[in-house]
XYZ file of C-alpha atoms in Angstrom:
695
model
C 45.766 -16.509 9.431
C 42.144 -15.363 9.427
C 41.498 -16.546 5.873
C 43.269 -19.867 6.545
C 40.960 -20.451 9.512
C 37.962 -19.720 7.349
C 39.105 -22.250 4.767
C 39.584 -24.896 7.462
C 36.146 -24.288 8.910
C 34.612 -24.359 5.436
C 36.187 -27.754 4.771
C 34.525 -29.172 7.890
C 31.179 -27.772 6.787
C 31.566 -29.220 3.293
C 32.203 -32.700 4.660
C 29.280 -32.395 7.064
C 26.891 -31.115 4.442
C 27.653 -33.936 2.022
C 25.555 -36.178 4.265
C 22.474 -34.106 3.439
C 20.669 -34.971 0.238
C 17.522 -32.857 0.059
C 16.705 -29.125 0.009
C 15.547 -26.670 2.671
C 12.977 -24.080 3.542
C 12.310 -21.463 6.149
C 11.781 -21.999 9.851
C 8.420 -21.554 11.506
C 9.180 -18.025 12.673
C 8.349 -14.727 11.010
C 8.001 -11.279 12.414
C 4.533 -9.993 13.134
C 3.075 -7.057 11.261
C 0.084 -7.368 8.974
C 0.300 -11.170 8.764
C -2.489 -12.714 10.815
C -0.983 -16.183 10.824
C 2.686 -17.087 10.892
C 4.147 -17.524 7.411
C 5.504 -21.035 7.054
C 6.595 -22.659 3.835
C 3.955 -25.307 3.339
C 1.555 -24.021 6.000
C -1.502 -21.839 5.714
C -0.704 -18.271 4.717
C -3.255 -15.532 5.408
C -2.163 -12.064 4.400
C -3.891 -8.791 3.626
C -2.601 -8.757 0.066
C -1.977 -11.804 -2.117
C 0.222 -11.223 -5.157
C -2.041 -13.131 -7.529
C -5.495 -11.839 -6.635
C -5.476 -9.324 -3.761
C -7.645 -11.727 -1.740
C -6.859 -13.348 1.610
C -6.031 -16.823 0.360
C -3.885 -19.690 1.565
C -1.243 -21.209 -0.690
C -3.652 -24.067 -1.472
C -6.444 -21.626 -2.339
C -4.318 -19.523 -4.712
C -4.737 -20.821 -8.294
C -1.115 -20.110 -9.271
C 2.394 -21.173 -8.271
C 3.589 -19.286 -5.169
C 6.931 -19.328 -3.321
C 7.667 -17.502 -0.056
C 11.163 -16.729 1.267
C 11.220 -15.597 4.908
C 13.605 -13.382 6.893
C 14.968 -16.508 8.591
C 15.981 -17.994 5.260
C 17.488 -14.691 4.158
C 19.572 -14.544 7.328
C 20.778 -18.138 7.367
C 21.929 -18.249 3.733
C 23.345 -14.718 3.694
C 20.946 -13.437 1.013
C 21.669 -9.774 1.636
C 20.652 -8.491 -1.786
C 17.753 -9.222 -4.118
C 19.908 -10.890 -6.775
C 21.137 -13.523 -4.314
C 17.636 -14.050 -2.953
C 15.755 -14.310 -6.254
C 18.388 -16.713 -7.547
C 17.182 -19.264 -4.954
C 13.522 -19.243 -6.074
C 12.406 -22.089 -8.369
C 11.573 -20.967 -11.892
C 13.248 -17.548 -11.598
C 16.492 -16.640 -13.372
C 18.702 -13.704 -12.388
C 20.470 -12.139 -15.381
C 23.380 -9.837 -14.389
C 23.954 -8.142 -17.743
C 26.365 -5.751 -16.010
C 27.714 -5.369 -12.490
C 25.066 -2.768 -11.615
C 22.221 -3.515 -14.002
C 20.263 -6.745 -13.623
C 17.309 -8.345 -15.401
C 15.071 -11.154 -14.124
C 13.027 -13.689 -16.053
C 10.611 -16.536 -15.369
C 8.747 -18.909 -17.654
C 10.537 -17.496 -20.699
C 9.872 -13.790 -20.134
C 11.366 -10.837 -18.282
C 9.862 -10.046 -14.869
C 8.589 -6.467 -15.073
C 6.113 -6.504 -12.183
C 7.167 -5.767 -8.616
C 5.146 -4.961 -5.514
C 5.863 -3.654 -2.030
C 3.378 -4.759 0.623
C 1.091 -5.955 -2.157
C 0.984 -2.551 -3.881
C 2.122 -2.596 -7.502
C 5.205 -0.580 -8.453
C 4.354 -0.039 -12.135
C 6.714 0.731 -14.997
C 9.859 -0.546 -13.297
C 10.485 -2.479 -16.539
C 12.148 -5.300 -14.654
C 15.517 -3.561 -14.602
C 17.306 -3.219 -11.267
C 20.029 -0.554 -11.143
C 22.477 -1.084 -8.306
C 22.223 -3.820 -5.688
C 18.843 -3.969 -3.920
C 19.280 -4.733 -0.221
C 16.859 -7.127 1.529
C 17.409 -6.024 5.137
C 14.164 -4.033 5.476
C 11.938 -6.894 4.300
C 10.263 -9.543 6.412
C 9.689 -11.894 3.489
C 9.461 -12.024 -0.293
C 6.636 -13.666 -2.228
C 6.983 -14.802 -5.826
C 3.810 -15.572 -7.807
C 4.672 -17.164 -11.146
C 2.473 -16.692 -14.173
C 0.349 -13.732 -15.298
C -1.067 -11.609 -12.455
C -2.542 -8.733 -14.420
C -5.583 -8.305 -12.198
C -3.558 -7.129 -9.209
C -0.514 -5.543 -10.834
C -1.901 -3.753 -13.872
C 0.094 -5.722 -16.434
C -0.422 -9.318 -17.460
C 3.191 -10.335 -18.045
C 3.212 -14.181 -17.875
C 6.550 -14.390 -16.040
C 6.147 -13.653 -12.316
C 5.286 -10.994 -9.760
C 7.741 -10.304 -6.931
C 6.144 -8.926 -3.761
C 8.457 -7.464 -1.086
C 6.853 -7.341 2.377
C 8.351 -4.674 4.656
C 9.207 -5.290 8.291
C 6.646 -3.724 10.641
C 6.751 -2.662 14.318
C 5.955 -5.249 16.974
C 4.053 -4.591 20.205
C 6.917 -5.968 22.317
C 10.563 -4.868 22.364
C 12.891 -6.752 20.018
C 16.413 -5.891 18.930
C 19.359 -7.547 17.258
C 22.638 -6.565 15.669
C 25.166 -8.431 13.550
C 28.592 -8.005 12.022
C 30.132 -10.088 9.249
C 33.479 -10.271 7.468
C 34.543 -12.295 4.463
C 36.409 -12.703 1.207
C 37.358 -9.544 -0.732
C 37.305 -7.546 2.529
C 33.527 -7.865 2.592
C 32.215 -6.157 5.723
C 28.507 -6.295 6.626
C 26.796 -4.517 9.551
C 23.113 -4.798 10.482
C 20.869 -3.565 13.293
C 17.122 -3.971 13.783
C 15.174 -2.475 16.711
C 11.401 -2.649 17.266
C 9.835 -1.041 20.304
C 6.488 0.154 21.646
C 6.365 3.920 22.211
C 3.629 3.935 24.861
C 2.539 1.706 27.717
C -0.258 -0.157 25.945
C 1.694 -0.628 22.697
C -0.804 1.189 20.500
C 2.088 3.231 19.106
C 5.183 1.312 18.032
C 8.232 1.958 15.880
C 10.904 -0.028 14.101
C 14.311 1.094 12.890
C 16.649 -0.850 10.591
C 20.159 -0.046 9.371
C 22.655 -1.973 7.240
C 26.011 -1.261 5.644
C 27.919 -3.340 3.114
C 31.468 -2.304 2.217
C 33.251 -4.726 -0.082
C 35.793 -5.180 -2.818
C 35.162 -7.821 -5.509
C 36.522 -10.724 -7.493
C 36.385 -8.362 -10.505
C 39.258 -5.971 -11.134
C 38.567 -2.419 -9.856
C 35.011 -3.182 -8.673
C 33.794 -2.322 -5.183
C 30.541 -1.343 -3.438
C 29.653 0.688 -0.364
C 25.918 0.480 0.422
C 23.999 2.093 3.288
C 20.354 1.273 4.033
C 18.103 3.168 6.460
C 14.503 2.340 7.367
C 12.095 3.683 9.948
C 8.394 2.952 10.384
C 5.797 3.960 12.975
C 2.412 2.270 13.470
C -0.424 3.859 15.480
C -3.611 2.033 16.448
C -5.723 5.171 16.723
C -8.687 2.990 17.719
C -9.084 -0.799 17.702
C -10.427 -0.436 14.155
C -8.419 2.495 12.781
C -4.686 2.199 12.071
C -2.166 4.649 10.652
C 1.308 3.596 9.506
C 4.038 5.792 8.044
C 7.562 4.948 7.009
C 10.699 6.074 5.224
C 13.504 4.094 3.631
C 16.704 5.131 1.921
C 19.381 3.173 0.104
C 22.648 4.723 -1.073
C 24.557 2.329 -3.321
C 28.022 3.580 -4.303
C 29.750 1.385 -6.887
C 33.223 1.983 -8.329
C 34.994 0.212 -11.173
C 31.651 -1.028 -12.532
C 31.203 -2.278 -16.077
C 28.763 -0.956 -18.691
C 28.253 -3.686 -21.209
C 30.715 -6.515 -20.748
C 33.440 -8.612 -22.372
C 33.429 -9.501 -26.085
C 33.151 -13.277 -26.266
C 35.166 -14.188 -29.396
C 38.173 -12.986 -31.362
C 37.623 -11.682 -34.892
C 38.200 -15.208 -36.254
C 35.449 -16.658 -34.027
C 37.775 -18.279 -31.493
C 36.313 -18.081 -27.947
C 38.262 -15.849 -25.553
C 39.235 -17.553 -22.292
C 39.393 -14.736 -19.740
C 40.367 -14.846 -16.108
C 37.325 -14.727 -13.811
C 38.427 -11.277 -12.613
C 38.508 -9.698 -16.074
C 36.345 -6.666 -16.865
C 36.037 -3.898 -19.449
C 35.756 -1.322 -16.640
C 38.365 1.167 -15.447
C 39.275 2.445 -11.970
C 37.658 5.830 -12.725
C 34.200 4.467 -13.574
C 31.420 4.646 -11.007
C 27.648 4.245 -10.694
C 26.034 5.781 -7.618
C 22.319 5.211 -7.025
C 20.219 6.912 -4.355
C 16.722 5.669 -3.587
C 14.338 7.349 -1.109
C 10.820 6.096 -0.405
C 8.149 7.589 1.857
C 4.794 5.935 2.453
C 1.680 6.385 4.527
C -1.223 3.979 5.109
C -4.598 4.555 6.741
C -6.869 1.545 7.209
C -10.246 1.054 8.851
C -12.011 -2.208 9.660
C -15.799 -2.001 9.854
C -17.899 -4.018 12.294
C -19.130 -6.237 9.441
C -15.529 -7.305 8.683
C -14.980 -5.117 5.634
C -11.701 -3.197 5.435
C -10.765 -0.068 3.485
C -7.161 1.046 3.103
C -5.599 4.088 1.479
C -1.876 4.061 0.661
C 0.283 6.907 -0.620
C 3.859 6.263 -1.795
C 6.463 8.725 -3.004
C 9.816 7.627 -4.451
C 12.870 9.669 -5.416
C 15.474 7.825 -7.476
C 18.743 9.497 -8.430
C 21.672 8.113 -10.434
C 25.117 9.541 -11.052
C 27.284 7.428 -13.319
C 30.511 7.695 -15.284
C 30.519 4.672 -17.572
C 32.830 2.978 -20.066
C 31.530 0.724 -22.838
C 33.714 -1.589 -24.935
C 32.540 -2.605 -28.410
C 34.029 -4.668 -31.208
C 36.200 -7.763 -31.027
C 39.995 -8.104 -30.682
C 42.322 -9.492 -33.304
C 43.748 -12.821 -32.020
C 47.327 -11.741 -32.892
C 47.550 -7.992 -32.242
C 44.808 -7.606 -29.643
C 43.573 -4.541 -31.511
C 40.035 -3.881 -32.700
C 38.124 -3.017 -29.531
C 36.705 0.494 -29.321
C 35.514 2.381 -26.301
C 32.965 5.054 -25.524
C 32.284 6.807 -22.273
C 29.790 9.218 -20.829
C 28.666 10.951 -17.682
C 24.983 10.190 -16.967
C 23.110 11.946 -14.141
C 19.395 11.115 -13.893
C 16.420 11.490 -11.589
C 13.053 9.780 -11.371
C 10.174 10.917 -9.170
C 7.178 8.625 -8.636
C 3.865 9.239 -6.866
C 1.416 6.406 -6.261
C -1.976 6.386 -4.555
C -3.988 3.228 -3.888
C -7.424 2.620 -2.370
C -8.319 -0.994 -1.616
C -11.491 -2.441 -0.094
C -12.149 -6.069 0.778
C -14.602 -8.060 2.797
C -17.179 -10.807 2.810
C -20.571 -11.114 1.137
C -23.370 -13.679 1.488
C -24.667 -15.203 -1.739
C -26.783 -18.329 -2.186
C -26.385 -19.234 1.461
C -22.565 -19.181 1.445
C -19.869 -16.638 2.374
C -17.573 -15.207 -0.315
C -14.690 -12.699 -0.433
C -14.599 -9.541 -2.533
C -11.728 -7.148 -3.291
C -11.717 -3.943 -5.358
C -9.105 -1.285 -5.856
C -8.143 1.903 -7.654
C -4.560 2.970 -8.358
C -3.101 6.141 -9.837
C 0.561 6.564 -10.704
C 2.660 9.363 -12.110
C 6.383 9.432 -12.771
C 8.685 12.104 -14.135
C 12.000 10.992 -15.617
C 14.904 13.314 -16.415
C 18.153 11.995 -17.826
C 21.207 14.020 -18.708
C 24.158 12.975 -20.828
C 27.726 14.130 -21.457
C 29.118 11.827 -24.130
C 32.888 11.729 -24.697
C 34.498 11.115 -28.075
C 34.912 7.460 -29.017
C 38.384 5.974 -28.725
C 40.237 2.677 -29.122
C 41.501 0.376 -26.408
C 45.294 0.192 -26.741
C 45.307 -3.610 -26.883
C 44.241 -6.815 -25.258
C 47.363 -8.279 -23.673
C 46.595 -11.953 -24.122
C 43.173 -12.137 -22.496
C 43.829 -9.179 -20.203
C 42.229 -5.833 -21.000
C 44.279 -2.701 -20.461
C 42.020 -0.075 -18.873
C 42.041 3.168 -20.888
C 42.605 6.601 -19.396
C 39.636 8.748 -18.477
C 38.505 10.942 -21.400
C 37.365 14.566 -21.307
C 33.609 15.188 -21.155
C 31.574 18.076 -22.558
C 28.792 19.779 -20.587
C 25.713 17.673 -19.913
C 22.478 18.142 -21.848
C 18.941 16.973 -21.056
C 18.519 13.777 -23.106
C 15.199 12.557 -21.692
C 12.176 14.346 -20.269
C 9.267 11.912 -19.921
C 6.073 11.798 -17.872
C 4.199 8.526 -17.400
C 0.663 8.389 -16.028
C -1.139 5.170 -15.231
C -4.672 4.680 -13.914
C -6.127 1.289 -13.166
C -9.044 -0.290 -11.402
C -9.641 -3.919 -10.515
C -12.143 -6.149 -8.755
C -12.419 -9.838 -7.915
C -14.564 -12.262 -5.984
C -13.498 -15.513 -4.341
C -16.545 -17.721 -4.816
C -17.113 -20.348 -2.150
C -19.161 -22.557 -4.474
C -19.043 -25.593 -2.193
C -16.911 -26.990 0.606
C -14.605 -28.474 -2.052
C -14.911 -26.050 -4.965
C -13.649 -22.443 -4.983
C -13.225 -19.966 -7.820
C -11.642 -16.541 -8.351
C -13.140 -14.291 -11.027
C -11.920 -10.758 -11.651
C -10.695 -8.129 -14.058
C -8.188 -5.312 -14.359
C -8.689 -2.131 -16.395
C -5.624 -0.022 -17.179
C -4.906 3.214 -19.023
C -1.329 4.308 -19.687
C -0.244 7.689 -21.060
C 3.306 8.836 -21.830
C 4.400 12.272 -22.973
C 7.822 13.775 -23.669
C 11.017 13.025 -25.558
C 13.791 10.498 -25.047
C 17.095 11.079 -26.861
C 15.425 13.325 -29.474
C 12.618 10.833 -30.132
C 8.951 11.479 -29.331
C 8.066 8.917 -26.617
C 4.354 9.778 -26.523
C 1.826 6.963 -26.371
C -1.615 6.145 -25.052
C -2.660 2.557 -24.396
C -5.509 0.959 -22.499
C -6.865 -2.539 -21.954
C -9.188 -4.652 -19.829
C -7.771 -8.014 -18.751
C -9.911 -10.799 -17.247
C -8.662 -13.289 -14.676
C -10.279 -16.645 -13.884
C -9.069 -19.280 -11.438
C -10.602 -22.409 -9.930
C -9.495 -24.738 -7.105
C -11.050 -28.133 -6.315
C -10.174 -30.088 -3.165
C -9.835 -33.695 -4.285
C -8.902 -34.940 -0.809
C -8.313 -33.206 2.538
C -4.635 -32.766 1.614
C -4.700 -32.260 -2.188
C -6.292 -29.748 -4.577
C -6.477 -29.360 -8.332
C -6.375 -25.837 -9.762
C -6.430 -23.927 -13.043
C -6.138 -20.240 -13.989
C -6.302 -17.997 -17.057
C -5.337 -14.365 -17.657
C -5.013 -12.043 -20.619
C -1.589 -10.524 -21.256
C -1.193 -6.767 -21.599
C 2.460 -5.876 -21.165
C 3.529 -2.239 -21.851
C 7.138 -2.033 -23.056
C 9.883 0.559 -22.707
C 12.064 -0.693 -25.568
C 12.386 1.273 -28.818
C 12.733 0.238 -32.458
C 15.506 1.381 -34.837
C 14.325 5.000 -34.923
C 13.896 5.060 -31.135
C 10.096 5.138 -30.957
C 8.581 2.803 -28.366
C 7.191 -0.563 -29.309
C 3.491 -1.171 -28.573
C 2.385 -3.280 -25.627
C 2.853 -7.025 -25.992
C -0.440 -8.927 -25.833
C -1.443 -12.543 -25.480
C -2.825 -15.228 -23.180
C -1.564 -17.239 -20.207
C -2.796 -20.584 -18.820
C -1.814 -22.731 -15.826
C -3.133 -25.992 -14.353
C -1.747 -28.004 -11.483
C -2.076 -29.820 -8.198
C -1.208 -28.602 -4.684
C -0.861 -30.841 -1.663
C 0.059 -30.757 2.041
C 1.683 -33.602 3.970
C 2.981 -34.514 7.442
C 0.257 -32.567 9.268
C 0.624 -29.719 6.750
C 4.334 -29.289 7.471
C 5.322 -30.127 3.881
C 3.869 -28.394 0.810
C 4.251 -29.917 -2.678
C 3.004 -28.703 -6.065
C 3.123 -29.665 -9.723
C 1.966 -27.376 -12.532
C 1.786 -27.144 -16.305
C 1.835 -23.703 -17.930
C 1.413 -22.264 -21.407
C 1.545 -18.713 -22.723
C 1.680 -16.834 -25.998
C 2.893 -13.268 -26.354
C 2.733 -11.187 -29.530
C 4.994 -8.241 -30.432
C 7.354 -8.976 -27.537
C 10.458 -6.744 -27.597
C 13.602 -8.633 -28.588
C 17.089 -7.160 -28.957
C 17.909 -6.723 -32.642
C 21.130 -4.743 -32.750
C 22.948 -1.472 -32.191
C 22.196 1.761 -34.048
C 25.554 3.519 -34.590
C 23.822 6.783 -35.463
C 22.128 7.080 -32.061
C 24.533 4.982 -29.973
C 21.548 3.002 -28.633
C 20.334 -0.579 -28.811
C 17.151 -1.212 -30.758
C 14.472 -3.916 -30.642
C 11.885 -5.617 -32.807
C 8.594 -7.259 -31.841
C 8.483 -11.055 -32.081
C 5.773 -13.630 -31.403
C 6.782 -16.027 -28.637
C 5.188 -19.277 -27.422
C 6.117 -20.963 -24.149
C 4.986 -24.210 -22.570
C 6.422 -26.194 -19.704
C 5.999 -27.624 -16.226
C 7.229 -27.049 -12.677
C 7.621 -29.215 -9.586
C 8.129 -27.674 -6.161
C 8.382 -28.861 -2.575
C 8.797 -26.811 0.610
C 8.450 -27.367 4.320
C 9.587 -29.810 6.980
C 10.158 -33.515 6.579
C 10.894 -33.803 10.304
C 10.962 -31.133 13.031
C 14.724 -30.812 12.404
C 14.891 -31.241 8.611
C 13.591 -28.607 6.209
C 13.434 -28.813 2.453
C 12.821 -26.263 -0.300
C 13.272 -26.421 -4.044
C 11.888 -27.043 -7.457
C 12.446 -28.119 -11.049
C 11.375 -26.095 -14.104
C 11.406 -27.307 -17.713
C 10.028 -25.478 -20.738
C 10.297 -24.694 -24.431
C 10.446 -21.169 -25.938
C 9.633 -20.958 -29.623
C 8.973 -18.294 -32.234
C 6.237 -18.211 -34.840
C 8.222 -20.536 -37.128
C 8.714 -23.119 -34.362
C 12.428 -22.404 -33.914
C 13.988 -21.795 -30.500
C 14.151 -18.127 -29.514
C 15.553 -16.306 -26.479
C 18.280 -18.935 -26.229
C 19.972 -17.014 -23.398
C 17.216 -18.323 -21.080
C 17.838 -21.845 -19.682
C 15.175 -24.418 -20.575
C 15.819 -26.550 -17.491
C 16.623 -25.292 -13.988
C 16.883 -26.899 -10.581
C 16.901 -25.019 -7.254
C 17.340 -27.099 -4.086
C 18.340 -26.248 -0.524
C 18.277 -27.956 2.861
C 18.951 -27.335 6.528
C 19.233 -29.794 9.398
C 19.116 -28.727 13.056
C 20.706 -30.453 16.048
C 19.230 -28.631 19.092
C 21.289 -30.515 21.655
C 24.527 -29.187 20.086
C 23.945 -25.494 20.836
C 21.221 -25.348 18.171
C 23.714 -26.325 15.491
C 22.261 -25.994 12.010
C 23.945 -27.210 8.814
C 22.681 -26.554 5.319
C 23.413 -26.316 1.660
C 21.865 -25.298 -1.623
C 22.434 -25.997 -5.292
C 21.410 -24.038 -8.390
C 21.712 -25.904 -11.681
C 20.826 -24.866 -15.219
C 21.284 -26.362 -18.659
C 23.022 -24.849 -21.702
C 22.382 -21.288 -22.868
C 23.773 -19.542 -25.938
C 24.121 -16.272 -27.827
C 25.887 -15.030 -30.964
C 28.895 -12.718 -31.319
C 30.095 -11.693 -34.809
C 27.712 -14.346 -36.134
C 29.418 -17.122 -34.148
C 27.457 -19.144 -31.593
C 28.766 -18.909 -28.037
C 27.527 -21.502 -25.538
C 27.660 -21.602 -21.784
C 27.446 -25.259 -20.838
C 25.294 -26.548 -18.001
C 26.663 -25.844 -14.542
C 25.810 -26.083 -10.852
C 26.580 -23.636 -8.049
C 26.738 -25.056 -4.514
C 26.429 -22.873 -1.405
C 26.942 -24.095 2.162
C 26.013 -22.712 5.559
C 26.451 -23.514 9.218
C 25.115 -21.783 12.319
C 25.646 -22.320 16.038
C 24.760 -20.546 19.285
C 27.836 -19.421 21.207
C 25.723 -18.144 24.125
C 22.010 -17.647 24.718
C 22.235 -14.284 22.957
C 25.166 -14.679 20.550
C 25.121 -16.762 17.375
C 27.713 -17.405 14.685
C 27.026 -18.174 11.009
C 29.388 -19.333 8.270
C 28.399 -19.011 4.591
C 30.375 -20.448 1.689
C 29.215 -19.268 -1.753
C 30.159 -21.220 -4.899
C 31.904 -23.780 -2.714
C 33.437 -25.699 -5.642
C 34.621 -22.527 -7.415
C 32.658 -23.088 -10.617
C 33.651 -20.825 -13.546
C 30.648 -19.656 -15.546
C 29.188 -16.719 -17.423
C 26.500 -15.005 -15.379
C 24.462 -14.117 -18.472
C 24.347 -14.474 -22.247
C 21.473 -12.041 -22.738
C 23.686 -9.913 -24.996
C 26.670 -10.732 -27.215
C 28.867 -9.760 -24.245
C 29.241 -11.203 -20.774
C 31.427 -11.502 -17.674
C 32.020 -14.319 -15.221
C 30.024 -14.974 -12.084
C 31.575 -14.720 -8.635
C 34.233 -17.223 -7.608
C 34.267 -18.978 -4.220
C 33.791 -16.731 -1.196
C 33.478 -17.214 2.547
C 31.828 -15.033 5.180
C 31.592 -15.330 8.965
C 28.894 -13.417 10.875
C 28.207 -12.855 14.564
C 24.793 -11.693 15.769
C 23.576 -10.529 19.162
C 19.942 -10.608 20.290
C 19.021 -8.156 23.040
C-alpha cells in the first residue's frame, strides 16, 4: 500500500513537472558562519577562502569557472552523498568504478584536489572509498580548471571545496526522517545554539543515519555521521573554532571490480540491472575521523592571520571478491575469482597558516594572500590473499556467488610516509575600476618513503607553478576574463614493476565571459579551455605476477568550451545548469580516454507557488553522449542517455514540511562507468518521501 501510494504521488509530480522547461538553482538562503554575504547562485559571493586563488573575490572577479551548490539545493533534491551532489555540477563526471570506490573527472582529467573550508587535502588521489555524506556541509564549491596556486597541484580538472556548517549566534534546530525504495531509511538532525548570553560562544551538532538495501543483489549500506563544532569569539578580533566529525560507512555485498562486458566470442552480455560479481559475505567498512582547530585574528588595519590544524584518521576493513576473465557463451565457464581480506589505516596531519589583507599601491587598494602548508601522512595496508578459484558458472546472464574461501594470516603490504610542504602567495591587482588581475605562485616539495607491495615507493619531487588571471568589466553586467596556470600533478599510479610514475606536467588556459542579469539574480558564463598534460597515468593492463593493475604515462591534449547559467528568472523560478563539450586526444591526434563523455548537459529547475503552502516543484536532467572501452579486444559502447530526477515539496504546517524525490524517473538502464573493461549498471528508479520539522 505504501509503495503504491508513492507511485501515485510520483505520477502526479511527473505530470506537473513536464510543464517546466528550464533548470534550477539554490534559494537565497544559506547558513551563516564565515560567509560575510549570503551565498546565492548568481549573486555576489564573498568568502574567506576562494578555491581558485585564496582571495576574497566574487564570482565575477574570479578568473575561472565556479559553481556553488548550497544546503538548500542539497536538501530539496535529496543529494545526501557526494556522488549524487557532484553528478549535478556542470562539467563534472562521477565514475563509480565499484560500489564503494568512485573516481571523478572534469575537462578530461581525474579530479585529485579536494579542500575543506578552503584548506587543501593533498594526496587524496581523487579516489573516494565508501559513500561520502554531505550532511555536515553548508555548501560545496567547484572551481574548474587548474588551481595549483591554492591547492598545491595544478591538475587542470577541478577543485572541490567542501564548506562545513558553523555555529550561529541564534538558536536553530531541525530534524527529518525519510523512507523510500529498497527500504531506504534516512534520519537527520541539526542543532545550533549559543552557549552564553551574548552569543560569543556557540556550538552546532549534526547527526545523520542512512540504512538501506539496494537495487544490486546482496548490497546494502548503514552509514552514521556525527559532527560537533564550537566557536568562541575570545575578543571582537580573536576567534577560536574547534570541531570533530566522524563517518562510519558499513557496506555489505559490495563489488570489487565489476561485471565482464562480453562473452569470449565478443558478444555483449545483457545483464539484469541488479547483477553483480559480489557475494553475501563481502563487506567494506570505512571509518573516518577528523579533528580540527582554527585560531584567527583580525588586525585593526584589516589584515587577518589564521592558523589551522587538522588531524584525520582513516581506517578500512574489507573482505573483497574480484571476478576476472570472460564466460563462454555456451557453458558459462571461464570466469575466475580471487579474494582477500584488506585492513588498512591512514593517519594525516596538516597545518596551515594563511594571511590576507589590503595594500595601497599607486593610489589604489589591492588584496594580498600568502600561506604555508605542511602535511604528513602515514599509510599502512595489510593483506590476506586467498587462493584463486573459478566461478562455477554463469547461469544465462546470472552470476552464481561463490562460497567464502579460507584466508591466511595478514601481512603488512604497504608502509608509506608522505610529506608535503608548500608555500603560495598572490595579489589581486585593482588596476582600474574596470580592470583587475590576479598574479601568484605556488611552490611545492613532495617526499615519499617506504614500500608498497614489495616495491620501493620512494620519491622526491618539487616544482614552482605560476598563476595569472585577468578580468575586464566590459559593461556594468558583463566581464571578460582569462587565466593561465602550470600543471604539476603528482601521481600515485605505478608502472609494470610497481614503481610510481613521475608527476604529470603541462599547461592550462581558460578564457571566457561572465555576466549578471535581472538585477544580478541570474548569473551566466561562457568559457573556452585548453590544457596539455605530459606523462599522465593511463591504465595499461593487469600484472598477473603481482595481482595489481599497472599504468603507463601518455601525453594528453584537451580543448573545449562550457556554457553555464544559474540564478532566478523570476522570484519563483530558479534555474541552474550547463553544457560542456570537448575533445581529448593523444600525441598522435587519436581519441584517448574514451570512457569520458565528450558532451554533457546538466539542467535543473524549481518553481515555487507560495500561496499553495509554499509548494515547490522541480526536476533535473543529466545527459551524456557515447562512451566506450575494450574487453578482450572488442569495443564496448554505452550509448548516450539521460537521467531525469523529480522533486516536490510542500509545507504541511508552519513547522512541518514534506518532500518527495524520484530518482531516474523513467527507469533508464545504463552503465555507470566504462573506465575499466568491467562495469555494472546504475541505479534504477527509486522514490523517497521525507518529513522535516523545524523547531
